[in-house]
């Protein structure tokens, strides 16, 4: 029953997210291509109906960041990667490949602050 209510709420939030979709930042083609190259080092682990994940996905949309998304609810491989790599199955989590390793960033507000600072609008 709790699961059903949670899923229903998730669908309602997804609907409102779709209705009130954020405006996208516009960049020159060159600038956008450079950003998309940098995005190859980033992956967002998330659940479709999780409100914190929807908040981060809205930021991705607003900042025009077509990042790879992995659904850690429906994709067992993604769930396992998150569990082993990040240390727990909690979403959203941003996987950041850096020069000397991989960083797993939890907490939607931290992820949003990181994206806004790295890809300013
Ligand atoms: N404060 C966290 C909350 C994230 C959160 O509660 N996510 C839920 C899904 S909506 C989750 O992953 N729960 C599993 C857990 O906490 O182990 C954020 O803002 O990212």
Short mmCIF file of N, CA, C and O and ligand atoms in Angstrom, two decimals:
data_model
loop_
_atom_site.label_atom_id
_atom_site.label_comp_id
_atom_site.label_asym_id
_atom_site.label_seq_id
_atom_site.Cartn_x
_atom_site.Cartn_y
_atom_site.Cartn_z
N UNK A 1 0.83 -1.21 0.00
CA UNK A 1 0.00 0.00 0.00
C UNK A 1 0.87 1.26 0.00
O UNK A 1 0.65 2.18 -0.80
N UNK A 2 1.89 1.27 0.89
CA UNK A 2 2.80 2.43 0.95
C UNK A 2 3.53 2.57 -0.38
O UNK A 2 3.68 3.67 -0.92
N UNK A 3 3.94 1.42 -0.94
CA UNK A 3 4.64 1.41 -2.23
C UNK A 3 3.75 1.98 -3.32
O UNK A 3 4.20 2.76 -4.16
N UNK A 4 2.46 1.60 -3.28
CA UNK A 4 1.52 2.09 -4.29
C UNK A 4 1.37 3.61 -4.19
O UNK A 4 1.44 4.33 -5.19
N UNK A 5 1.20 4.12 -2.96
CA UNK A 5 1.04 5.57 -2.76
C UNK A 5 2.30 6.30 -3.23
O UNK A 5 2.22 7.32 -3.91
N UNK A 6 3.45 5.73 -2.90
CA UNK A 6 4.72 6.37 -3.29
C UNK A 6 4.83 6.44 -4.82
O UNK A 6 5.20 7.46 -5.38
N UNK A 7 4.46 5.33 -5.48
CA UNK A 7 4.55 5.31 -6.95
C UNK A 7 3.56 6.30 -7.56
O UNK A 7 3.87 7.02 -8.51
N UNK A 8 2.35 6.36 -6.97
CA UNK A 8 1.32 7.29 -7.49
C UNK A 8 1.80 8.74 -7.33
O UNK A 8 1.67 9.55 -8.26
N UNK A 9 2.37 9.04 -6.16
CA UNK A 9 2.89 10.41 -5.94
C UNK A 9 4.00 10.72 -6.94
O UNK A 9 4.06 11.83 -7.49
N UNK A 10 4.86 9.74 -7.18
CA UNK A 10 5.95 9.91 -8.14
C UNK A 10 5.40 10.25 -9.52
O UNK A 10 5.89 11.17 -10.19
N UNK A 11 4.33 9.53 -9.93
CA UNK A 11 3.74 9.79 -11.26
C UNK A 11 3.13 11.19 -11.32
O UNK A 11 3.22 11.88 -12.34
N UNK A 12 2.52 11.63 -10.20
CA UNK A 12 1.93 12.98 -10.17
C UNK A 12 3.03 14.04 -10.31
O UNK A 12 2.92 14.99 -11.09
N UNK A 13 4.15 13.83 -9.59
CA UNK A 13 5.26 14.79 -9.67
C UNK A 13 5.84 14.80 -11.09
O UNK A 13 6.14 15.86 -11.65
N UNK A 14 5.95 13.62 -11.70
CA UNK A 14 6.47 13.53 -13.08
C UNK A 14 5.54 14.31 -14.02
O UNK A 14 6.00 15.03 -14.91
N UNK A 15 4.23 14.20 -13.78
CA UNK A 15 3.28 14.92 -14.63
C UNK A 15 3.48 16.43 -14.50
O UNK A 15 3.60 17.15 -15.50
N UNK A 16 3.58 16.93 -13.26
CA UNK A 16 3.76 18.38 -13.07
C UNK A 16 5.13 18.83 -13.60
O UNK A 16 5.25 19.93 -14.13
N UNK A 17 6.12 17.97 -13.47
CA UNK A 17 7.44 18.30 -14.01
C UNK A 17 7.34 18.48 -15.52
O UNK A 17 7.94 19.37 -16.11
N UNK A 18 6.53 17.62 -16.16
CA UNK A 18 6.35 17.70 -17.62
C UNK A 18 5.59 18.97 -18.00
O UNK A 18 5.98 19.70 -18.91
N UNK A 19 4.52 19.27 -17.22
CA UNK A 19 3.70 20.46 -17.53
C UNK A 19 4.54 21.73 -17.35
O UNK A 19 4.49 22.64 -18.18
N UNK A 20 5.26 21.80 -16.24
CA UNK A 20 6.05 23.01 -15.94
C UNK A 20 7.53 22.75 -16.23
O UNK A 20 8.39 22.97 -15.38
N UNK A 21 7.80 22.30 -17.42
CA UNK A 21 9.17 21.98 -17.81
C UNK A 21 10.04 23.25 -17.81
O UNK A 21 9.60 24.29 -18.31
N UNK A 22 11.26 23.20 -17.24
CA UNK A 22 12.07 24.43 -17.18
C UNK A 22 12.57 24.86 -18.56
O UNK A 22 12.70 24.04 -19.46
N UNK A 23 12.85 26.17 -18.68
CA UNK A 23 13.44 26.68 -19.93
C UNK A 23 14.89 26.25 -20.01
O UNK A 23 15.61 26.28 -19.01
N UNK A 24 15.31 25.88 -21.22
CA UNK A 24 16.69 25.40 -21.39
C UNK A 24 17.63 26.55 -21.70
O UNK A 24 17.28 27.47 -22.44
N UNK A 25 18.83 26.44 -21.16
CA UNK A 25 19.89 27.38 -21.51
C UNK A 25 20.28 27.14 -22.97
O UNK A 25 20.30 26.00 -23.42
N UNK A 26 20.56 28.22 -23.70
CA UNK A 26 21.01 28.05 -25.09
C UNK A 26 22.47 28.43 -25.19
O UNK A 26 22.89 29.45 -24.63
N UNK A 27 23.25 27.59 -25.87
CA UNK A 27 24.68 27.85 -26.04
C UNK A 27 25.02 27.75 -27.52
O UNK A 27 24.25 27.20 -28.30
N UNK A 28 26.21 28.24 -27.85
CA UNK A 28 26.67 28.05 -29.23
C UNK A 28 26.93 26.55 -29.42
O UNK A 28 27.13 25.82 -28.43
N UNK A 29 26.94 26.12 -30.69
CA UNK A 29 27.12 24.69 -30.96
C UNK A 29 28.48 24.22 -30.42
O UNK A 29 28.58 23.14 -29.83
N UNK A 30 29.50 25.07 -30.60
CA UNK A 30 30.85 24.69 -30.14
C UNK A 30 30.87 24.50 -28.64
O UNK A 30 31.40 23.51 -28.12
N UNK A 31 30.28 25.47 -27.94
CA UNK A 31 30.28 25.41 -26.48
C UNK A 31 29.50 24.17 -25.99
O UNK A 31 29.93 23.45 -25.09
N UNK A 32 28.35 23.93 -26.63
CA UNK A 32 27.52 22.79 -26.23
C UNK A 32 28.27 21.47 -26.48
O UNK A 32 28.23 20.55 -25.66
N UNK A 33 28.99 21.41 -27.61
CA UNK A 33 29.75 20.18 -27.91
C UNK A 33 30.84 19.94 -26.88
O UNK A 33 31.06 18.80 -26.45
N UNK A 34 31.49 21.04 -26.44
CA UNK A 34 32.55 20.90 -25.42
C UNK A 34 31.96 20.36 -24.12
O UNK A 34 32.52 19.49 -23.47
N UNK A 35 30.79 20.90 -23.77
CA UNK A 35 30.14 20.46 -22.53
C UNK A 35 29.73 18.99 -22.65
O UNK A 35 29.92 18.20 -21.72
N UNK A 36 29.22 18.62 -23.80
CA UNK A 36 28.78 17.23 -23.96
C UNK A 36 29.95 16.24 -23.88
O UNK A 36 29.78 15.11 -23.43
N UNK A 37 31.13 16.71 -24.28
CA UNK A 37 32.32 15.86 -24.11
C UNK A 37 32.62 15.66 -22.63
O UNK A 37 32.93 14.56 -22.19
N UNK A 38 32.50 16.75 -21.87
CA UNK A 38 32.75 16.65 -20.42
C UNK A 38 31.72 15.74 -19.74
O UNK A 38 32.01 15.05 -18.77
N UNK A 39 30.50 15.73 -20.29
CA UNK A 39 29.43 14.94 -19.68
C UNK A 39 29.67 13.44 -19.79
O UNK A 39 29.07 12.65 -19.06
N UNK A 40 30.57 13.06 -20.71
CA UNK A 40 30.86 11.63 -20.85
C UNK A 40 31.47 11.06 -19.57
O UNK A 40 31.43 9.85 -19.34
N UNK A 41 32.01 11.93 -18.73
CA UNK A 41 32.62 11.48 -17.48
C UNK A 41 31.61 11.48 -16.31
O UNK A 41 31.99 11.20 -15.17
N UNK A 42 30.36 11.82 -16.60
CA UNK A 42 29.36 11.92 -15.52
C UNK A 42 28.18 10.99 -15.78
O UNK A 42 27.73 10.86 -16.93
N UNK A 43 27.69 10.36 -14.73
CA UNK A 43 26.47 9.53 -14.83
C UNK A 43 25.60 9.80 -13.61
O UNK A 43 26.12 9.83 -12.49
N UNK A 44 24.31 9.97 -13.85
CA UNK A 44 23.39 10.16 -12.72
C UNK A 44 22.63 8.87 -12.46
O UNK A 44 21.91 8.38 -13.33
N UNK A 45 22.82 8.32 -11.25
CA UNK A 45 22.04 7.17 -10.81
C UNK A 45 20.79 7.71 -10.13
O UNK A 45 20.89 8.61 -9.27
N UNK A 46 19.64 7.20 -10.50
CA UNK A 46 18.39 7.81 -10.03
C UNK A 46 17.24 6.81 -10.10
O UNK A 46 17.41 5.71 -10.63
N UNK A 47 16.10 7.21 -9.52
CA UNK A 47 14.84 6.46 -9.68
C UNK A 47 13.90 7.39 -10.45
O UNK A 47 13.91 8.61 -10.22
N UNK A 48 13.08 6.82 -11.28
CA UNK A 48 12.19 7.63 -12.12
C UNK A 48 11.28 8.55 -11.29
O UNK A 48 11.16 9.73 -11.56
N UNK A 49 10.63 8.02 -10.25
CA UNK A 49 9.61 8.80 -9.53
C UNK A 49 10.11 9.45 -8.25
O UNK A 49 9.31 9.99 -7.49
N UNK A 50 11.40 9.41 -7.98
CA UNK A 50 11.94 9.98 -6.74
C UNK A 50 11.98 11.51 -6.85
O UNK A 50 12.57 12.05 -7.79
N UNK A 51 11.33 12.22 -5.91
CA UNK A 51 11.26 13.69 -6.04
C UNK A 51 12.63 14.37 -6.04
O UNK A 51 12.83 15.37 -6.73
N UNK A 52 13.60 13.81 -5.29
CA UNK A 52 14.95 14.41 -5.27
C UNK A 52 15.63 14.22 -6.63
O UNK A 52 16.38 15.08 -7.09
N UNK A 53 15.33 13.08 -7.26
CA UNK A 53 15.91 12.81 -8.59
C UNK A 53 15.26 13.71 -9.64
O UNK A 53 15.93 14.21 -10.54
N UNK A 54 13.96 13.93 -9.50
CA UNK A 54 13.25 14.80 -10.45
C UNK A 54 13.82 16.22 -10.35
O UNK A 54 14.05 16.89 -11.36
N UNK A 55 14.11 16.64 -9.11
CA UNK A 55 14.72 17.97 -8.90
C UNK A 55 16.06 18.07 -9.64
O UNK A 55 16.33 19.06 -10.33
N UNK A 56 16.88 17.03 -9.55
CA UNK A 56 18.18 17.04 -10.24
C UNK A 56 17.96 16.97 -11.76
O UNK A 56 18.62 17.68 -12.53
N UNK A 57 17.00 16.13 -12.19
CA UNK A 57 16.75 16.03 -13.64
C UNK A 57 16.27 17.35 -14.21
O UNK A 57 16.57 17.72 -15.34
N UNK A 58 15.51 18.13 -13.40
CA UNK A 58 15.08 19.46 -13.86
C UNK A 58 16.29 20.37 -14.04
O UNK A 58 16.34 21.18 -14.97
N UNK A 59 17.26 20.25 -13.16
CA UNK A 59 18.49 21.05 -13.30
C UNK A 59 19.22 20.65 -14.58
O UNK A 59 19.72 21.51 -15.31
N UNK A 60 19.28 19.35 -14.86
CA UNK A 60 19.93 18.89 -16.09
C UNK A 60 19.24 19.50 -17.31
O UNK A 60 19.89 19.96 -18.25
N UNK A 61 17.90 19.53 -17.24
CA UNK A 61 17.14 20.08 -18.37
C UNK A 61 17.40 21.58 -18.50
O UNK A 61 17.69 22.10 -19.57
N UNK A 62 17.32 22.28 -17.36
CA UNK A 62 17.49 23.74 -17.35
C UNK A 62 18.87 24.15 -17.85
O UNK A 62 19.01 25.14 -18.57
N UNK A 63 19.90 23.35 -17.47
CA UNK A 63 21.27 23.69 -17.88
C UNK A 63 21.66 23.03 -19.21
O UNK A 63 22.82 23.07 -19.61
N UNK A 64 20.69 22.41 -19.88
CA UNK A 64 20.94 21.71 -21.16
C UNK A 64 22.11 20.74 -21.05
O UNK A 64 23.09 20.83 -21.79
N UNK A 65 21.97 19.81 -20.11
CA UNK A 65 23.03 18.82 -19.89
C UNK A 65 22.49 17.41 -20.18
O UNK A 65 21.90 16.78 -19.29
N UNK A 66 22.64 16.92 -21.39
CA UNK A 66 22.11 15.60 -21.73
C UNK A 66 23.04 14.48 -21.19
O UNK A 66 23.80 13.87 -21.93
N UNK A 67 22.93 14.26 -19.91
CA UNK A 67 23.82 13.33 -19.20
C UNK A 67 23.26 11.91 -19.24
O UNK A 67 22.05 11.73 -19.30
N UNK A 68 24.16 10.94 -19.17
CA UNK A 68 23.70 9.56 -19.08
C UNK A 68 22.98 9.34 -17.74
O UNK A 68 23.52 9.70 -16.68
N UNK A 69 21.78 8.76 -17.80
CA UNK A 69 21.02 8.45 -16.58
C UNK A 69 20.96 6.93 -16.43
O UNK A 69 20.79 6.22 -17.43
N UNK A 70 21.09 6.44 -15.20
CA UNK A 70 20.90 5.01 -14.95
C UNK A 70 19.84 4.86 -13.86
O UNK A 70 19.95 5.51 -12.82
N UNK A 71 18.86 4.01 -14.14
CA UNK A 71 17.76 3.81 -13.19
C UNK A 71 18.13 2.66 -12.24
O UNK A 71 18.11 1.49 -12.64
N UNK A 72 18.44 3.02 -11.00
CA UNK A 72 18.89 2.03 -10.03
C UNK A 72 17.73 1.26 -9.43
O UNK A 72 17.93 0.38 -8.58
N UNK A 73 16.50 1.55 -9.87
CA UNK A 73 15.33 0.79 -9.41
C UNK A 73 15.04 -0.35 -10.39
O UNK A 73 14.91 -1.50 -10.00
N UNK A 74 14.99 -0.01 -11.68
CA UNK A 74 14.56 -1.01 -12.66
C UNK A 74 15.72 -1.74 -13.32
O UNK A 74 15.50 -2.73 -13.99
N UNK A 75 16.94 -1.23 -13.14
CA UNK A 75 18.09 -1.85 -13.81
C UNK A 75 19.02 -2.46 -12.75
O UNK A 75 19.76 -1.74 -12.07
N UNK A 76 18.96 -3.79 -12.57
CA UNK A 76 19.73 -4.43 -11.49
C UNK A 76 21.24 -4.18 -11.61
O UNK A 76 21.95 -4.08 -10.60
N UNK A 77 21.73 -4.08 -12.86
CA UNK A 77 23.16 -3.84 -13.06
C UNK A 77 23.54 -2.46 -12.52
O UNK A 77 24.57 -2.29 -11.84
N UNK A 78 22.71 -1.46 -12.81
CA UNK A 78 22.96 -0.09 -12.34
C UNK A 78 22.89 -0.05 -10.81
O UNK A 78 23.70 0.60 -10.15
N UNK A 79 21.93 -0.76 -10.26
CA UNK A 79 21.77 -0.80 -8.79
C UNK A 79 23.02 -1.38 -8.13
O UNK A 79 23.51 -0.86 -7.14
N UNK A 80 23.53 -2.44 -8.75
CA UNK A 80 24.74 -3.09 -8.23
C UNK A 80 25.96 -2.15 -8.33
O UNK A 80 26.74 -2.04 -7.40
N UNK A 81 26.09 -1.47 -9.46
CA UNK A 81 27.21 -0.52 -9.65
C UNK A 81 27.18 0.54 -8.56
O UNK A 81 28.20 0.90 -7.98
N UNK A 82 25.97 1.05 -8.28
CA UNK A 82 25.81 2.10 -7.28
C UNK A 82 26.15 1.58 -5.88
O UNK A 82 26.86 2.24 -5.11
N UNK A 83 25.66 0.39 -5.59
CA UNK A 83 25.87 -0.22 -4.28
C UNK A 83 27.37 -0.46 -4.03
O UNK A 83 27.92 -0.06 -3.00
N UNK A 84 28.01 -1.06 -5.03
CA UNK A 84 29.44 -1.41 -4.87
C UNK A 84 30.30 -0.14 -4.95
O UNK A 84 31.18 0.08 -4.11
N UNK A 85 30.04 0.69 -5.97
CA UNK A 85 30.89 1.86 -6.20
C UNK A 85 30.68 2.96 -5.18
O UNK A 85 31.62 3.50 -4.61
N UNK A 86 29.41 3.30 -4.96
CA UNK A 86 29.10 4.44 -4.08
C UNK A 86 29.04 4.04 -2.62
O UNK A 86 29.23 4.87 -1.74
N UNK A 87 28.70 2.78 -2.37
CA UNK A 87 28.65 2.31 -0.99
C UNK A 87 27.24 2.13 -0.46
O UNK A 87 27.05 1.51 0.57
N UNK A 88 26.23 2.67 -1.15
CA UNK A 88 24.84 2.43 -0.75
C UNK A 88 23.89 2.74 -1.90
O UNK A 88 24.22 3.52 -2.79
N UNK A 89 22.71 2.10 -1.85
CA UNK A 89 21.71 2.37 -2.88
C UNK A 89 20.83 3.50 -2.40
O UNK A 89 19.78 3.29 -1.77
N UNK A 90 21.31 4.71 -2.63
CA UNK A 90 20.55 5.91 -2.30
C UNK A 90 20.66 6.82 -3.51
O UNK A 90 21.75 6.95 -4.09
N UNK A 91 19.54 7.38 -3.91
CA UNK A 91 19.54 8.23 -5.11
C UNK A 91 18.95 9.60 -4.77
O UNK A 91 18.17 9.71 -3.83
N UNK A 92 19.31 10.64 -5.52
CA UNK A 92 20.21 10.62 -6.66
C UNK A 92 21.66 10.50 -6.21
O UNK A 92 22.02 10.90 -5.10
N UNK A 93 22.49 9.97 -7.13
CA UNK A 93 23.93 9.92 -6.89
C UNK A 93 24.63 10.20 -8.22
O UNK A 93 24.28 9.59 -9.23
N UNK A 94 25.56 11.13 -8.17
CA UNK A 94 26.29 11.50 -9.39
C UNK A 94 27.66 10.81 -9.37
O UNK A 94 28.43 11.00 -8.43
N UNK A 95 27.91 10.01 -10.41
CA UNK A 95 29.24 9.37 -10.54
C UNK A 95 30.11 10.29 -11.40
O UNK A 95 29.75 10.61 -12.53
N UNK A 96 31.24 10.71 -10.81
CA UNK A 96 32.11 11.68 -11.48
C UNK A 96 33.46 11.01 -11.72
O UNK A 96 34.16 10.66 -10.76
N UNK A 97 33.81 10.83 -12.99
CA UNK A 97 35.15 10.31 -13.32
C UNK A 97 36.10 11.48 -13.33
O UNK A 97 35.90 12.44 -14.07
N UNK A 98 37.11 11.40 -12.48
CA UNK A 98 38.10 12.47 -12.42
C UNK A 98 39.43 11.89 -12.87
O UNK A 98 39.55 10.68 -13.01
N UNK A 99 40.42 12.78 -13.08
CA UNK A 99 41.71 12.35 -13.59
C UNK A 99 42.24 11.11 -12.89
O UNK A 99 42.66 10.15 -13.52
N UNK A 100 42.16 11.12 -11.55
CA UNK A 100 42.82 10.05 -10.81
C UNK A 100 41.85 9.09 -10.12
O UNK A 100 42.22 8.37 -9.22
N UNK A 101 40.62 9.09 -10.51
CA UNK A 101 39.68 8.14 -9.90
C UNK A 101 38.23 8.51 -10.14
O UNK A 101 37.91 9.26 -11.06
N UNK A 102 37.39 7.96 -9.28
CA UNK A 102 35.94 8.16 -9.42
C UNK A 102 35.39 8.67 -8.10
O UNK A 102 35.77 8.18 -7.04
N UNK A 103 34.52 9.67 -8.19
CA UNK A 103 33.88 10.21 -7.00
C UNK A 103 32.38 9.94 -7.12
O UNK A 103 31.81 10.07 -8.20
N UNK A 104 31.77 9.55 -6.01
CA UNK A 104 30.32 9.30 -6.00
C UNK A 104 29.69 10.38 -5.11
O UNK A 104 29.96 10.41 -3.91
N UNK A 105 28.91 11.25 -5.70
CA UNK A 105 28.33 12.36 -4.95
C UNK A 105 26.84 12.09 -4.67
O UNK A 105 26.04 11.99 -5.59
N UNK A 106 26.51 11.97 -3.38
CA UNK A 106 25.10 11.82 -2.96
C UNK A 106 24.57 13.21 -2.59
O UNK A 106 25.32 14.17 -2.56
N UNK A 107 23.30 13.31 -2.31
CA UNK A 107 22.60 14.54 -1.89
C UNK A 107 22.28 15.45 -3.08
O UNK A 107 23.17 16.04 -3.69
N UNK A 108 20.98 15.55 -3.35
CA UNK A 108 20.52 16.33 -4.50
C UNK A 108 21.03 17.77 -4.48
O UNK A 108 21.45 18.29 -5.51
N UNK A 109 21.05 18.40 -3.31
CA UNK A 109 21.48 19.81 -3.27
C UNK A 109 22.96 19.95 -3.61
O UNK A 109 23.35 20.91 -4.29
N UNK A 110 23.76 18.98 -3.17
CA UNK A 110 25.19 19.02 -3.49
C UNK A 110 25.40 18.80 -5.00
O UNK A 110 26.26 19.43 -5.62
N UNK A 111 24.63 17.88 -5.56
CA UNK A 111 24.75 17.58 -7.00
C UNK A 111 24.37 18.83 -7.81
O UNK A 111 25.08 19.23 -8.74
N UNK A 112 23.27 19.47 -7.41
CA UNK A 112 22.81 20.67 -8.14
C UNK A 112 23.86 21.78 -8.03
O UNK A 112 24.20 22.44 -9.02
N UNK A 113 24.41 21.98 -6.84
CA UNK A 113 25.42 23.03 -6.64
C UNK A 113 26.65 22.72 -7.51
O UNK A 113 27.22 23.63 -8.14
N UNK A 114 27.05 21.45 -7.56
CA UNK A 114 28.21 21.06 -8.38
C UNK A 114 27.94 21.36 -9.87
O UNK A 114 28.79 21.94 -10.55
N UNK A 115 26.75 20.99 -10.35
CA UNK A 115 26.44 21.19 -11.77
C UNK A 115 26.35 22.68 -12.10
O UNK A 115 26.85 23.12 -13.15
N UNK A 116 25.74 23.46 -11.20
CA UNK A 116 25.61 24.90 -11.46
C UNK A 116 26.97 25.58 -11.47
O UNK A 116 27.20 26.52 -12.22
N UNK A 117 27.87 25.10 -10.62
CA UNK A 117 29.20 25.71 -10.56
C UNK A 117 30.05 25.29 -11.78
O UNK A 117 30.76 26.10 -12.36
N UNK A 118 29.91 24.01 -12.19
CA UNK A 118 30.76 23.54 -13.29
C UNK A 118 30.22 23.95 -14.66
O UNK A 118 30.99 24.16 -15.60
N UNK A 119 28.88 24.05 -14.78
CA UNK A 119 28.27 24.40 -16.07
C UNK A 119 27.34 25.59 -15.89
O UNK A 119 26.12 25.45 -15.97
N UNK A 120 27.89 26.77 -15.60
CA UNK A 120 27.03 27.93 -15.30
C UNK A 120 26.14 28.29 -16.49
O UNK A 120 26.55 28.09 -17.64
N UNK A 121 24.95 28.81 -16.18
CA UNK A 121 24.00 29.11 -17.26
C UNK A 121 24.25 30.49 -17.82
O UNK A 121 24.75 31.36 -17.15
N1 LIG B 1 18.58 14.07 1.22
C1 LIG B 1 18.63 13.20 0.08
C2 LIG B 1 17.38 12.33 0.08
C3 LIG B 1 17.44 11.24 -1.00
C4 LIG B 1 16.45 10.12 -0.73
O1 LIG B 1 15.82 10.03 0.34
N2 LIG B 1 16.30 9.25 -1.72
C5 LIG B 1 15.49 8.09 -1.56
C6 LIG B 1 14.66 7.83 -2.81
S1 LIG B 1 13.45 9.10 -3.06
C7 LIG B 1 16.39 6.89 -1.37
O2 LIG B 1 17.30 6.67 -2.15
N3 LIG B 1 16.18 6.15 -0.29
C8 LIG B 1 16.97 4.97 -0.02
C9 LIG B 1 17.86 5.18 1.17
O3 LIG B 1 17.88 6.27 1.77
O4 LIG B 1 18.55 4.23 1.52
C10 LIG B 1 18.75 14.03 -1.20
O5 LIG B 1 18.33 15.22 -1.19
O6 LIG B 1 19.31 13.54 -2.19
#
